[in-house]
mmCIF file of C-alpha atoms in Angstrom:
data_model
loop_
_atom_site.group_PDB
_atom_site.id
_atom_site.type_symbol
_atom_site.label_atom_id
_atom_site.label_comp_id
_atom_site.label_asym_id
_atom_site.label_seq_id
_atom_site.Cartn_x
_atom_site.Cartn_y
_atom_site.Cartn_z
ATOM 1 C CA UNK A 1 -2.785 40.030 -28.165
ATOM 2 C CA UNK A 2 -5.294 38.366 -25.878
ATOM 3 C CA UNK A 3 -7.271 37.149 -28.875
ATOM 4 C CA UNK A 4 -4.119 35.688 -30.427
ATOM 5 C CA UNK A 5 -3.233 33.842 -27.230
ATOM 6 C CA UNK A 6 -6.727 32.402 -26.990
ATOM 7 C CA UNK A 7 -6.638 31.325 -30.634
ATOM 8 C CA UNK A 8 -3.264 29.633 -30.067
ATOM 9 C CA UNK A 9 -4.672 27.786 -27.051
ATOM 10 C CA UNK A 10 -7.620 26.650 -29.150
ATOM 11 C CA UNK A 11 -5.264 25.432 -31.885
ATOM 12 C CA UNK A 12 -3.105 23.543 -29.363
ATOM 13 C CA UNK A 13 -6.167 21.916 -27.828
ATOM 14 C CA UNK A 14 -7.487 20.892 -31.249
ATOM 15 C CA UNK A 15 -4.077 19.448 -32.209
ATOM 16 C CA UNK A 16 -3.824 17.476 -28.954
ATOM 17 C CA UNK A 17 -7.366 16.146 -29.381
ATOM 18 C CA UNK A 18 -6.734 15.114 -32.982
ATOM 19 C CA UNK A 19 -3.472 13.350 -32.045
ATOM 20 C CA UNK A 20 -5.274 11.605 -29.192
ATOM 21 C CA UNK A 21 -8.017 10.444 -31.553
ATOM 22 C CA UNK A 22 -5.366 9.100 -33.920
ATOM 23 C CA UNK A 23 -3.822 7.145 -31.029
ATOM 24 C CA UNK A 24 -7.145 5.520 -30.207
ATOM 25 C CA UNK A 25 -8.090 4.604 -33.792
ATOM 26 C CA UNK A 26 -6.018 1.361 -33.804
ATOM 27 C CA UNK A 27 -7.574 0.454 -30.439
ATOM 28 C CA UNK A 28 -11.084 0.829 -31.868
ATOM 29 C CA UNK A 29 -10.130 -1.272 -34.903
ATOM 30 C CA UNK A 30 -8.518 -3.959 -32.732
ATOM 31 C CA UNK A 31 -11.581 -4.049 -30.482
ATOM 32 C CA UNK A 32 -13.779 -4.744 -33.514
ATOM 33 C CA UNK A 33 -11.411 -7.471 -34.788
ATOM 34 C CA UNK A 34 -11.211 -9.104 -31.344
ATOM 35 C CA UNK A 35 -15.006 -9.040 -31.010
ATOM 36 C CA UNK A 36 -15.475 -10.642 -34.439
ATOM 37 C CA UNK A 37 -12.881 -13.343 -33.732
ATOM 38 C CA UNK A 38 -14.490 -14.109 -30.359
ATOM 39 C CA UNK A 39 -17.962 -14.400 -31.873
ATOM 40 C CA UNK A 40 -16.667 -16.690 -34.625
ATOM 41 C CA UNK A 41 -14.808 -18.769 -32.053
ATOM 42 C CA UNK A 42 -18.015 -19.260 -30.064
ATOM 43 C CA UNK A 43 -20.561 -19.857 -32.851
ATOM 44 C CA UNK A 44 -18.611 -21.556 -35.656
ATOM 45 C CA UNK A 45 -19.881 -25.122 -36.053
ATOM 46 C CA UNK A 46 -22.618 -24.733 -33.432
ATOM 47 C CA UNK A 47 -26.199 -25.873 -34.047
ATOM 48 C CA UNK A 48 -29.325 -26.377 -31.943
ATOM 49 C CA UNK A 49 -28.353 -29.920 -30.989
ATOM 50 C CA UNK A 50 -24.868 -29.215 -29.602
ATOM 51 C CA UNK A 51 -25.117 -25.586 -28.464
ATOM 52 C CA UNK A 52 -25.211 -26.319 -24.728
ATOM 53 C CA UNK A 53 -22.231 -28.697 -24.861
ATOM 54 C CA UNK A 54 -20.265 -26.424 -27.228
ATOM 55 C CA UNK A 55 -20.748 -23.354 -25.032
ATOM 56 C CA UNK A 56 -19.740 -25.273 -21.887
ATOM 57 C CA UNK A 57 -16.430 -26.069 -23.594
ATOM 58 C CA UNK A 58 -15.786 -22.881 -25.544
ATOM 59 C CA UNK A 59 -16.669 -20.203 -22.984
ATOM 60 C CA UNK A 60 -14.128 -21.425 -20.347
ATOM 61 C CA UNK A 61 -11.550 -21.783 -23.118
ATOM 62 C CA UNK A 62 -12.200 -18.209 -24.250
ATOM 63 C CA UNK A 63 -11.886 -16.913 -20.686
ATOM 64 C CA UNK A 64 -8.573 -18.785 -20.289
ATOM 65 C CA UNK A 65 -7.322 -17.235 -23.545
ATOM 66 C CA UNK A 66 -8.326 -13.759 -22.334
ATOM 67 C CA UNK A 67 -6.559 -14.206 -18.982
ATOM 68 C CA UNK A 68 -3.410 -15.537 -20.636
ATOM 69 C CA UNK A 69 -3.351 -12.809 -23.280
ATOM 70 C CA UNK A 70 -3.888 -10.028 -20.749
ATOM 71 C CA UNK A 71 -1.369 -11.161 -18.149
ATOM 72 C CA UNK A 72 1.398 -11.905 -20.665
ATOM 73 C CA UNK A 73 0.910 -8.651 -22.600
ATOM 74 C CA UNK A 74 0.838 -6.504 -19.456
ATOM 75 C CA UNK A 75 3.870 -8.260 -17.943
ATOM 76 C CA UNK A 76 5.933 -7.897 -21.118
ATOM 77 C CA UNK A 77 5.170 -4.196 -21.636
ATOM 78 C CA UNK A 78 6.064 -3.365 -18.027
ATOM 79 C CA UNK A 79 9.151 -5.608 -18.023
ATOM 80 C CA UNK A 80 10.544 -4.063 -21.209
ATOM 81 C CA UNK A 81 9.996 -0.588 -19.761
ATOM 82 C CA UNK A 82 11.784 -1.471 -16.518
ATOM 83 C CA UNK A 83 14.730 -3.092 -18.310
ATOM 84 C CA UNK A 84 14.714 -0.481 -21.103
ATOM 85 C CA UNK A 85 15.123 -3.296 -23.619
ATOM 86 C CA UNK A 86 12.633 -4.332 -26.312
ATOM 87 C CA UNK A 87 13.964 -7.830 -26.945
ATOM 88 C CA UNK A 88 13.649 -9.075 -23.372
ATOM 89 C CA UNK A 89 10.604 -10.830 -21.929
ATOM 90 C CA UNK A 90 9.755 -11.866 -18.348
ATOM 91 C CA UNK A 91 10.687 -15.435 -19.278
ATOM 92 C CA UNK A 92 14.346 -14.505 -18.640
ATOM 93 C CA UNK A 93 13.472 -14.498 -14.928
ATOM 94 C CA UNK A 94 13.331 -18.300 -15.194
ATOM 95 C CA UNK A 95 9.671 -18.777 -14.205
ATOM 96 C CA UNK A 96 8.873 -20.836 -17.320
ATOM 97 C CA UNK A 97 11.778 -23.139 -16.537
ATOM 98 C CA UNK A 98 10.699 -23.319 -12.884
ATOM 99 C CA UNK A 99 7.193 -24.406 -13.945
ATOM 100 C CA UNK A 100 8.725 -27.125 -16.120
ATOM 101 C CA UNK A 101 10.899 -28.273 -13.199
ATOM 102 C CA UNK A 102 7.948 -28.390 -10.776
ATOM 103 C CA UNK A 103 5.878 -30.546 -13.119
ATOM 104 C CA UNK A 104 8.836 -32.808 -13.913
ATOM 105 C CA UNK A 105 9.665 -33.321 -10.218
ATOM 106 C CA UNK A 106 6.052 -34.265 -9.443
ATOM 107 C CA UNK A 107 5.958 -36.781 -12.298
ATOM 108 C CA UNK A 108 9.408 -38.127 -11.444
ATOM 109 C CA UNK A 109 8.794 -38.617 -7.720
ATOM 110 C CA UNK A 110 5.055 -39.328 -7.460
ATOM 111 C CA UNK A 111 4.027 -40.507 -10.921
ATOM 112 C CA UNK A 112 1.281 -39.487 -13.332
ATOM 113 C CA UNK A 113 -1.455 -40.944 -11.121
ATOM 114 C CA UNK A 114 -0.550 -38.693 -8.183
ATOM 115 C CA UNK A 115 -3.230 -36.441 -6.707
ATOM 116 C CA UNK A 116 -0.997 -33.447 -7.457
ATOM 117 C CA UNK A 117 -1.389 -34.253 -11.163
ATOM 118 C CA UNK A 118 -4.970 -35.518 -11.401
ATOM 119 C CA UNK A 119 -6.365 -32.693 -9.233
ATOM 120 C CA UNK A 120 -5.924 -29.673 -11.525
ATOM 121 C CA UNK A 121 -6.933 -27.187 -8.855
ATOM 122 C CA UNK A 122 -4.290 -28.480 -6.429
ATOM 123 C CA UNK A 123 -1.673 -28.579 -9.187
ATOM 124 C CA UNK A 124 -2.458 -24.981 -10.142
ATOM 125 C CA UNK A 125 -2.253 -23.694 -6.550
ATOM 126 C CA UNK A 126 1.053 -25.498 -5.910
ATOM 127 C CA UNK A 127 2.638 -24.218 -9.125
ATOM 128 C CA UNK A 128 1.520 -20.606 -8.653
ATOM 129 C CA UNK A 129 2.411 -20.600 -4.955
ATOM 130 C CA UNK A 130 5.870 -22.060 -5.479
ATOM 131 C CA UNK A 131 6.678 -19.741 -8.404
ATOM 132 C CA UNK A 132 5.519 -16.619 -6.569
ATOM 133 C CA UNK A 133 7.354 -17.544 -3.346
ATOM 134 C CA UNK A 134 10.520 -18.264 -5.318
ATOM 135 C CA UNK A 135 10.267 -14.845 -6.979
ATOM 136 C CA UNK A 136 9.742 -13.123 -3.636
ATOM 137 C CA UNK A 137 12.781 -14.880 -2.171
ATOM 138 C CA UNK A 138 14.913 -13.962 -5.177
ATOM 139 C CA UNK A 139 13.892 -10.282 -5.062
ATOM 140 C CA UNK A 140 14.397 -10.055 -1.308
ATOM 141 C CA UNK A 141 17.923 -11.496 -1.502
ATOM 142 C CA UNK A 142 19.002 -9.470 -4.531
ATOM 143 C CA UNK A 143 17.529 -6.111 -3.562
ATOM 144 C CA UNK A 144 18.787 -6.414 -0.006
ATOM 145 C CA UNK A 145 22.229 -5.227 -1.073
ATOM 146 C CA UNK A 146 22.518 -1.602 -2.158
ATOM 147 C CA UNK A 147 24.587 -2.418 -5.219
ATOM 148 C CA UNK A 148 21.999 -4.753 -6.760
ATOM 149 C CA UNK A 149 20.178 -3.590 -9.866
ATOM 150 C CA UNK A 150 17.824 -4.911 -12.515
ATOM 151 C CA UNK A 151 20.667 -6.180 -14.741
ATOM 152 C CA UNK A 152 22.002 -8.333 -11.915
ATOM 153 C CA UNK A 153 18.477 -9.696 -11.408
ATOM 154 C CA UNK A 154 18.278 -10.635 -15.097
ATOM 155 C CA UNK A 155 21.651 -12.370 -14.936
ATOM 156 C CA UNK A 156 20.642 -14.414 -11.873
ATOM 157 C CA UNK A 157 17.281 -15.219 -13.445
ATOM 158 C CA UNK A 158 18.922 -16.524 -16.630
ATOM 159 C CA UNK A 159 21.355 -18.644 -14.613
ATOM 160 C CA UNK A 160 18.567 -20.172 -12.538
ATOM 161 C CA UNK A 161 16.480 -20.693 -15.680
ATOM 162 C CA UNK A 162 19.318 -22.637 -17.296
ATOM 163 C CA UNK A 163 19.779 -24.683 -14.106
ATOM 164 C CA UNK A 164 16.061 -25.524 -13.904
ATOM 165 C CA UNK A 165 15.960 -26.517 -17.587
ATOM 166 C CA UNK A 166 19.019 -28.759 -17.173
ATOM 167 C CA UNK A 167 17.530 -30.497 -14.123
ATOM 168 C CA UNK A 168 14.221 -30.980 -15.941
ATOM 169 C CA UNK A 169 15.940 -32.440 -19.002
ATOM 170 C CA UNK A 170 17.946 -34.838 -16.837
ATOM 171 C CA UNK A 171 14.854 -36.181 -15.054
ATOM 172 C CA UNK A 172 12.891 -36.391 -18.311
ATOM 173 C CA UNK A 173 15.621 -38.589 -19.805
ATOM 174 C CA UNK A 174 15.300 -41.233 -17.068
ATOM 175 C CA UNK A 175 11.562 -41.004 -16.415
ATOM 176 C CA UNK A 176 9.141 -43.734 -17.484
ATOM 177 C CA UNK A 177 8.302 -43.250 -21.223
ATOM 178 C CA UNK A 178 4.550 -43.508 -20.629
ATOM 179 C CA UNK A 179 4.656 -40.861 -17.919
ATOM 180 C CA UNK A 180 6.886 -38.697 -20.116
ATOM 181 C CA UNK A 181 4.132 -38.604 -22.768
ATOM 182 C CA UNK A 182 1.678 -37.342 -20.146
ATOM 183 C CA UNK A 183 4.248 -34.836 -18.897
ATOM 184 C CA UNK A 184 4.715 -33.427 -22.391
ATOM 185 C CA UNK A 185 1.065 -32.386 -22.477
ATOM 186 C CA UNK A 186 1.632 -30.328 -19.316
ATOM 187 C CA UNK A 187 4.692 -28.596 -20.751
ATOM 188 C CA UNK A 188 2.979 -27.318 -23.917
ATOM 189 C CA UNK A 189 0.533 -24.443 -23.554
ATOM 190 C CA UNK A 190 -2.949 -25.771 -24.325
ATOM 191 C CA UNK A 191 -6.433 -24.330 -23.891
ATOM 192 C CA UNK A 192 -8.199 -27.673 -24.154
ATOM 193 C CA UNK A 193 -10.194 -29.047 -21.206
ATOM 194 C CA UNK A 194 -9.870 -25.908 -19.086
ATOM 195 C CA UNK A 195 -11.020 -26.407 -15.506
ATOM 196 C CA UNK A 196 -13.623 -23.802 -14.495
ATOM 197 C CA UNK A 197 -12.503 -23.935 -10.838
ATOM 198 C CA UNK A 198 -8.964 -23.009 -11.880
ATOM 199 C CA UNK A 199 -10.322 -20.090 -13.908
ATOM 200 C CA UNK A 200 -12.209 -18.762 -10.902
ATOM 201 C CA UNK A 201 -9.062 -18.910 -8.751
ATOM 202 C CA UNK A 202 -7.002 -17.171 -11.461
ATOM 203 C CA UNK A 203 -9.614 -14.425 -11.921
ATOM 204 C CA UNK A 204 -9.788 -13.863 -8.166
ATOM 205 C CA UNK A 205 -5.994 -13.575 -7.897
ATOM 206 C CA UNK A 206 -5.839 -11.068 -10.764
ATOM 207 C CA UNK A 207 -8.661 -8.965 -9.296
ATOM 208 C CA UNK A 208 -6.787 -8.841 -5.987
ATOM 209 C CA UNK A 209 -3.520 -7.764 -7.657
ATOM 210 C CA UNK A 210 -4.911 -5.059 -10.005
ATOM 211 C CA UNK A 211 -5.732 -2.453 -7.281
ATOM 212 C CA UNK A 212 -2.233 -2.982 -5.875
ATOM 213 C CA UNK A 213 -0.648 -1.701 -9.101
ATOM 214 C CA UNK A 214 -3.330 0.435 -10.790
ATOM 215 C CA UNK A 215 -2.231 3.827 -9.422
ATOM 216 C CA UNK A 216 1.434 3.176 -10.324
ATOM 217 C CA UNK A 217 0.877 2.592 -14.048
ATOM 218 C CA UNK A 218 1.211 6.342 -14.701
ATOM 219 C CA UNK A 219 4.783 6.194 -13.359
ATOM 220 C CA UNK A 220 5.832 3.908 -16.226
ATOM 221 C CA UNK A 221 5.897 6.883 -18.624
ATOM 222 C CA UNK A 222 8.628 8.431 -16.463
ATOM 223 C CA UNK A 223 10.436 5.151 -15.701
ATOM 224 C CA UNK A 224 10.858 4.604 -19.455
ATOM 225 C CA UNK A 225 13.234 7.613 -19.430
ATOM 226 C CA UNK A 226 15.690 5.656 -17.274
ATOM 227 C CA UNK A 227 16.515 5.289 -13.602
ATOM 228 C CA UNK A 228 18.387 8.571 -13.157
ATOM 229 C CA UNK A 229 15.745 10.690 -14.911
ATOM 230 C CA UNK A 230 12.947 8.964 -12.996
ATOM 231 C CA UNK A 231 14.626 9.665 -9.656
ATOM 232 C CA UNK A 232 15.304 13.295 -10.619
ATOM 233 C CA UNK A 233 11.631 13.720 -11.499
ATOM 234 C CA UNK A 234 10.573 12.552 -8.034
ATOM 235 C CA UNK A 235 9.751 8.864 -8.623
ATOM 236 C CA UNK A 236 10.627 6.389 -5.862
ATOM 237 C CA UNK A 237 12.245 4.191 -8.501
ATOM 238 C CA UNK A 238 13.313 1.191 -6.409
ATOM 239 C CA UNK A 239 9.962 0.890 -4.636
ATOM 240 C CA UNK A 240 7.915 1.144 -7.855
ATOM 241 C CA UNK A 241 10.158 -1.293 -9.742
ATOM 242 C CA UNK A 242 9.995 -3.868 -6.931
ATOM 243 C CA UNK A 243 6.215 -3.586 -6.882
ATOM 244 C CA UNK A 244 5.995 -4.092 -10.650
ATOM 245 C CA UNK A 245 8.388 -7.053 -10.534
ATOM 246 C CA UNK A 246 6.202 -8.716 -7.903
ATOM 247 C CA UNK A 247 3.100 -8.210 -10.065
ATOM 248 C CA UNK A 248 4.931 -9.485 -13.162
ATOM 249 C CA UNK A 249 5.900 -12.642 -11.278
ATOM 250 C CA UNK A 250 2.318 -13.206 -10.094
ATOM 251 C CA UNK A 251 0.811 -12.629 -13.550
ATOM 252 C CA UNK A 252 3.391 -14.791 -15.302
ATOM 253 C CA UNK A 253 2.934 -17.539 -12.714
ATOM 254 C CA UNK A 254 -0.846 -17.472 -13.216
ATOM 255 C CA UNK A 255 -0.664 -17.631 -17.018
ATOM 256 C CA UNK A 256 2.004 -20.345 -17.013
ATOM 257 C CA UNK A 257 0.266 -22.516 -14.421
ATOM 258 C CA UNK A 258 -3.103 -22.002 -16.146
ATOM 259 C CA UNK A 259 -2.234 -23.116 -19.699
ATOM 260 C CA UNK A 260 1.532 -23.701 -19.805
ATOM 261 C CA UNK A 261 4.469 -21.588 -21.048
ATOM 262 C CA UNK A 262 3.997 -19.397 -24.143
ATOM 263 C CA UNK A 263 7.537 -18.063 -24.390
ATOM 264 C CA UNK A 264 7.456 -15.727 -27.400
ATOM 265 C CA UNK A 265 3.875 -14.429 -27.261
ATOM 266 C CA UNK A 266 4.766 -11.331 -25.240
ATOM 267 C CA UNK A 267 7.791 -10.498 -27.396
ATOM 268 C CA UNK A 268 5.729 -10.796 -30.567
ATOM 269 C CA UNK A 269 2.649 -8.788 -29.589
ATOM 270 C CA UNK A 270 4.430 -6.033 -27.644
ATOM 271 C CA UNK A 271 6.923 -5.305 -30.422
ATOM 272 C CA UNK A 272 4.111 -5.245 -32.978
ATOM 273 C CA UNK A 273 2.289 -2.804 -30.697
ATOM 274 C CA UNK A 274 5.330 -0.543 -30.401
ATOM 275 C CA UNK A 275 5.692 -0.555 -34.191
ATOM 276 C CA UNK A 276 2.061 0.490 -34.692
ATOM 277 C CA UNK A 277 1.576 2.813 -31.708
ATOM 278 C CA UNK A 278 4.232 5.509 -31.798
ATOM 279 C CA UNK A 279 3.571 6.702 -28.266
ATOM 280 C CA UNK A 280 5.225 6.693 -24.862
ATOM 281 C CA UNK A 281 1.934 6.529 -22.929
ATOM 282 C CA UNK A 282 1.734 3.161 -21.237
ATOM 283 C CA UNK A 283 -2.009 3.156 -20.766
ATOM 284 C CA UNK A 284 -2.319 3.103 -24.572
ATOM 285 C CA UNK A 285 0.563 0.627 -25.013
ATOM 286 C CA UNK A 286 -0.832 -1.792 -22.425
ATOM 287 C CA UNK A 287 -4.368 -1.611 -23.791
ATOM 288 C CA UNK A 288 -3.202 -2.154 -27.386
ATOM 289 C CA UNK A 289 -0.831 -4.973 -26.419
ATOM 290 C CA UNK A 290 -3.621 -6.811 -24.586
ATOM 291 C CA UNK A 291 -5.899 -6.484 -27.638
ATOM 292 C CA UNK A 292 -3.162 -7.662 -30.045
ATOM 293 C CA UNK A 293 -2.365 -10.585 -27.756
ATOM 294 C CA UNK A 294 -6.035 -11.478 -27.425
ATOM 295 C CA UNK A 295 -6.586 -11.311 -31.195
ATOM 296 C CA UNK A 296 -3.467 -13.412 -31.830
ATOM 297 C CA UNK A 297 -4.528 -16.194 -29.458
ATOM 298 C CA UNK A 298 -8.230 -16.237 -30.367
ATOM 299 C CA UNK A 299 -7.709 -16.071 -34.136
ATOM 300 C CA UNK A 300 -4.836 -18.577 -33.926
ATOM 301 C CA UNK A 301 -6.903 -21.021 -31.894
ATOM 302 C CA UNK A 302 -9.841 -20.510 -34.270
ATOM 303 C CA UNK A 303 -7.690 -21.104 -37.346
ATOM 304 C CA UNK A 304 -5.953 -24.221 -36.031
ATOM 305 C CA UNK A 305 -8.864 -25.812 -34.186
ATOM 306 C CA UNK A 306 -11.897 -24.933 -36.327
ATOM 307 C CA UNK A 307 -10.649 -24.213 -39.850
ATOM 308 C CA UNK A 308 -7.453 -26.233 -40.437
ATOM 309 C CA UNK A 309 -8.508 -28.769 -37.757
ATOM 310 C CA UNK A 310 -5.041 -29.646 -36.472
ATOM 311 C CA UNK A 311 -4.180 -31.148 -33.093
ATOM 312 C CA UNK A 312 -1.118 -28.901 -32.805
ATOM 313 C CA UNK A 313 -1.322 -26.476 -29.841
ATOM 314 C CA UNK A 314 -1.471 -22.841 -30.905
ATOM 315 C CA UNK A 315 1.509 -22.129 -28.614
ATOM 316 C CA UNK A 316 3.771 -24.177 -30.913
ATOM 317 C CA UNK A 317 2.881 -21.987 -33.904
ATOM 318 C CA UNK A 318 3.228 -18.774 -31.865
ATOM 319 C CA UNK A 319 6.625 -19.840 -30.503
ATOM 320 C CA UNK A 320 7.776 -20.696 -34.042
ATOM 321 C CA UNK A 321 6.752 -17.293 -35.424
ATOM 322 C CA UNK A 322 7.979 -15.510 -32.295
ATOM 323 C CA UNK A 323 11.348 -17.275 -32.458
ATOM 324 C CA UNK A 324 11.858 -16.166 -36.063
ATOM 325 C CA UNK A 325 10.824 -12.627 -35.130
ATOM 326 C CA UNK A 326 13.241 -12.696 -32.195
ATOM 327 C CA UNK A 327 16.112 -13.579 -34.548
ATOM 328 C CA UNK A 328 15.023 -10.724 -36.825
ATOM 329 C CA UNK A 329 15.138 -8.290 -33.887
ATOM 330 C CA UNK A 330 18.622 -9.494 -32.894
ATOM 331 C CA UNK A 331 19.928 -9.022 -36.450
ATOM 332 C CA UNK A 332 18.245 -5.624 -36.678
ATOM 333 C CA UNK A 333 19.822 -4.466 -33.403
ATOM 334 C CA UNK A 334 23.271 -5.725 -34.438
ATOM 335 C CA UNK A 335 23.190 -3.568 -37.593
ATOM 336 C CA UNK A 336 22.429 -0.384 -35.655
#
């Protein structure tokens, strides 16, 4: 009997190890694809004469792509787990619309030649600071009452997002046409002419935030079961959710202020990840989502900028594909 028990334990261990190896196979493949796309992005079209100039432009751009891909993918995975909904993204909190309103107000009141526009570092700090403070104020007001929940937060976020978009559209209609053309460049996500100083600030902010949330990632596996189950299993649900919402707001603010809004990137890459990775473990889901997001942005930027040679921002193409995919998800859910 003892031999049989030991043999069963060995079989269970071998099965768990084999299933774990299967889970990591797509991650290994994605890592190889991301590495190849990054190398091609850096070396394609480079020769001895322009290597120093090309690297000074491409390396900061690649770092900005990596930061954007990582923050958006992480925020979307966590947000969908908290809301228990796979067609929602953190953009429903209204931060994208708030960024658009901030930029429009600056252009409308101070003009395109203002220091808040020409100084990218100052513009970045103001946008991130205002978006994060607004999120903190919203969370503090909503979660102060005992009856508030995540659905009420989403409703308020959507209302404020619509309000911010309406105000931005109104000011854009009466703004000077020349300044409106400059404003449009700020409202489309672009990785061109990335400021190294802004990258350093963004990296520093992310490095400060990561230890704040690292130990709580394991709780996401339980939170995905729902609020009641998470509480019954000993999770301080409200505290953990508030902490994650704060981090989501910071990450989304950084990515939006760094390159501009990329509305459907998170929806696209996270749902693709959930289709490929049939697992509940969030360390695997987050890692895979970041790699898919990184591959999507790097390969998309490489295709548009180096191969097809278009001036269209990659965010426009991603939002087009993501919008179509979003409609597909809505139709799929309505049939169930």
